[in-house]
Amino acid sequence: MTIETHDGRTQVACDHCPASYPNTYAREDFDVMIADARTAGWRIVKAKVDPASGEGTAELFGASQSIAGRKPKQGYLHICPACQQVMGGNRRTLI
């Protein structure tokens, strides 16, 4: 997950390059930030875990998945419009 936070302001950063969505938002405006970035062409999707890899969720979330209680946070991928173009529109290579 690449959401940068500094002095109470948040910003979306690309997981594939150093680009960041230029606008910053207050923490309480998180949903607005995501909506604005998507409108500007950013792709923000849940990260998929490959169960065949045997890695589980420890690498993504830092702990084993709990069988009881609340669900662990889902990781997300943030992909800027430029990286999407470089991949030639083949989204499978990005996820």
XYZ file of C-alpha atoms in Angstrom:
95
model
C 0.000 0.000 0.000
C 1.479 3.266 -0.987
C -0.327 6.061 0.760
C 2.196 8.586 2.029
C 1.414 10.633 5.141
C 3.274 13.730 6.345
C 2.131 16.391 8.821
C -1.436 15.062 8.758
C -1.666 15.190 4.940
C -1.987 12.090 2.745
C -1.031 11.452 -0.862
C -1.234 8.476 -3.246
C 2.119 7.231 -4.614
C 2.634 4.739 -7.451
C 3.818 1.248 -6.510
C 5.785 0.912 -9.783
C 7.614 4.258 -10.092
C 8.388 7.360 -7.983
C 5.297 9.274 -9.216
C 2.741 10.652 -6.761
C -0.731 12.037 -7.289
C -0.035 15.803 -6.973
C -2.818 16.726 -4.543
C -2.603 16.124 -0.794
C -5.556 15.581 1.521
C -6.411 15.629 5.206
C -6.680 12.137 6.713
C -10.448 12.444 7.047
C -10.701 13.079 3.272
C -9.171 9.695 2.378
C -12.203 8.601 0.292
C -12.153 11.887 -1.634
C -8.428 11.433 -2.354
C -8.996 7.927 -3.755
C -11.945 9.094 -5.873
C -9.959 12.054 -7.249
C -6.939 9.875 -8.105
C -9.160 7.355 -9.902
C -10.836 10.177 -11.832
C -7.347 11.360 -12.883
C -6.601 7.908 -14.335
C -4.926 6.143 -11.428
C -5.724 2.460 -10.966
C -6.237 1.485 -7.332
C -7.082 -2.179 -6.773
C -6.854 -4.794 -4.033
C -3.603 -6.736 -4.105
C -4.091 -10.404 -4.863
C -2.341 -13.112 -2.885
C -1.294 -16.166 -4.883
C -2.235 -19.150 -2.669
C -0.021 -21.423 -4.790
C 3.060 -19.454 -3.760
C 2.768 -20.752 -0.194
C 3.593 -17.316 1.179
C 0.152 -16.615 2.579
C -0.448 -13.105 3.814
C 2.584 -12.730 6.107
C 4.597 -10.823 3.495
C 1.733 -8.418 2.778
C 0.427 -7.845 6.279
C 3.311 -8.734 8.591
C 1.463 -11.504 10.421
C -0.316 -14.767 9.776
C -3.938 -14.532 8.799
C -6.234 -14.862 11.803
C -8.935 -17.517 11.763
C -10.966 -15.708 14.404
C -11.816 -12.107 15.074
C -11.652 -9.343 12.523
C -10.243 -9.758 9.061
C -6.733 -8.429 8.343
C -6.425 -5.279 6.235
C -6.376 -5.852 2.496
C -3.339 -4.490 0.705
C -3.852 -2.281 -2.340
C -1.881 -1.530 -5.499
C -1.639 2.063 -6.730
C -0.701 2.422 -10.402
C -0.220 5.803 -12.082
C -1.466 6.462 -15.636
C 2.108 6.492 -17.041
C 2.878 3.006 -15.700
C -0.406 1.757 -17.106
C 0.619 3.035 -20.564
C 4.083 1.468 -20.312
C 2.497 -1.908 -19.680
C 0.553 -1.456 -22.911
C -2.816 -1.689 -21.277
C -2.184 -5.271 -20.161
C -3.425 -4.958 -16.590
C -2.615 -8.578 -15.757
C 1.098 -7.717 -15.735
C 0.474 -4.974 -13.179
C -1.463 -7.029 -10.678
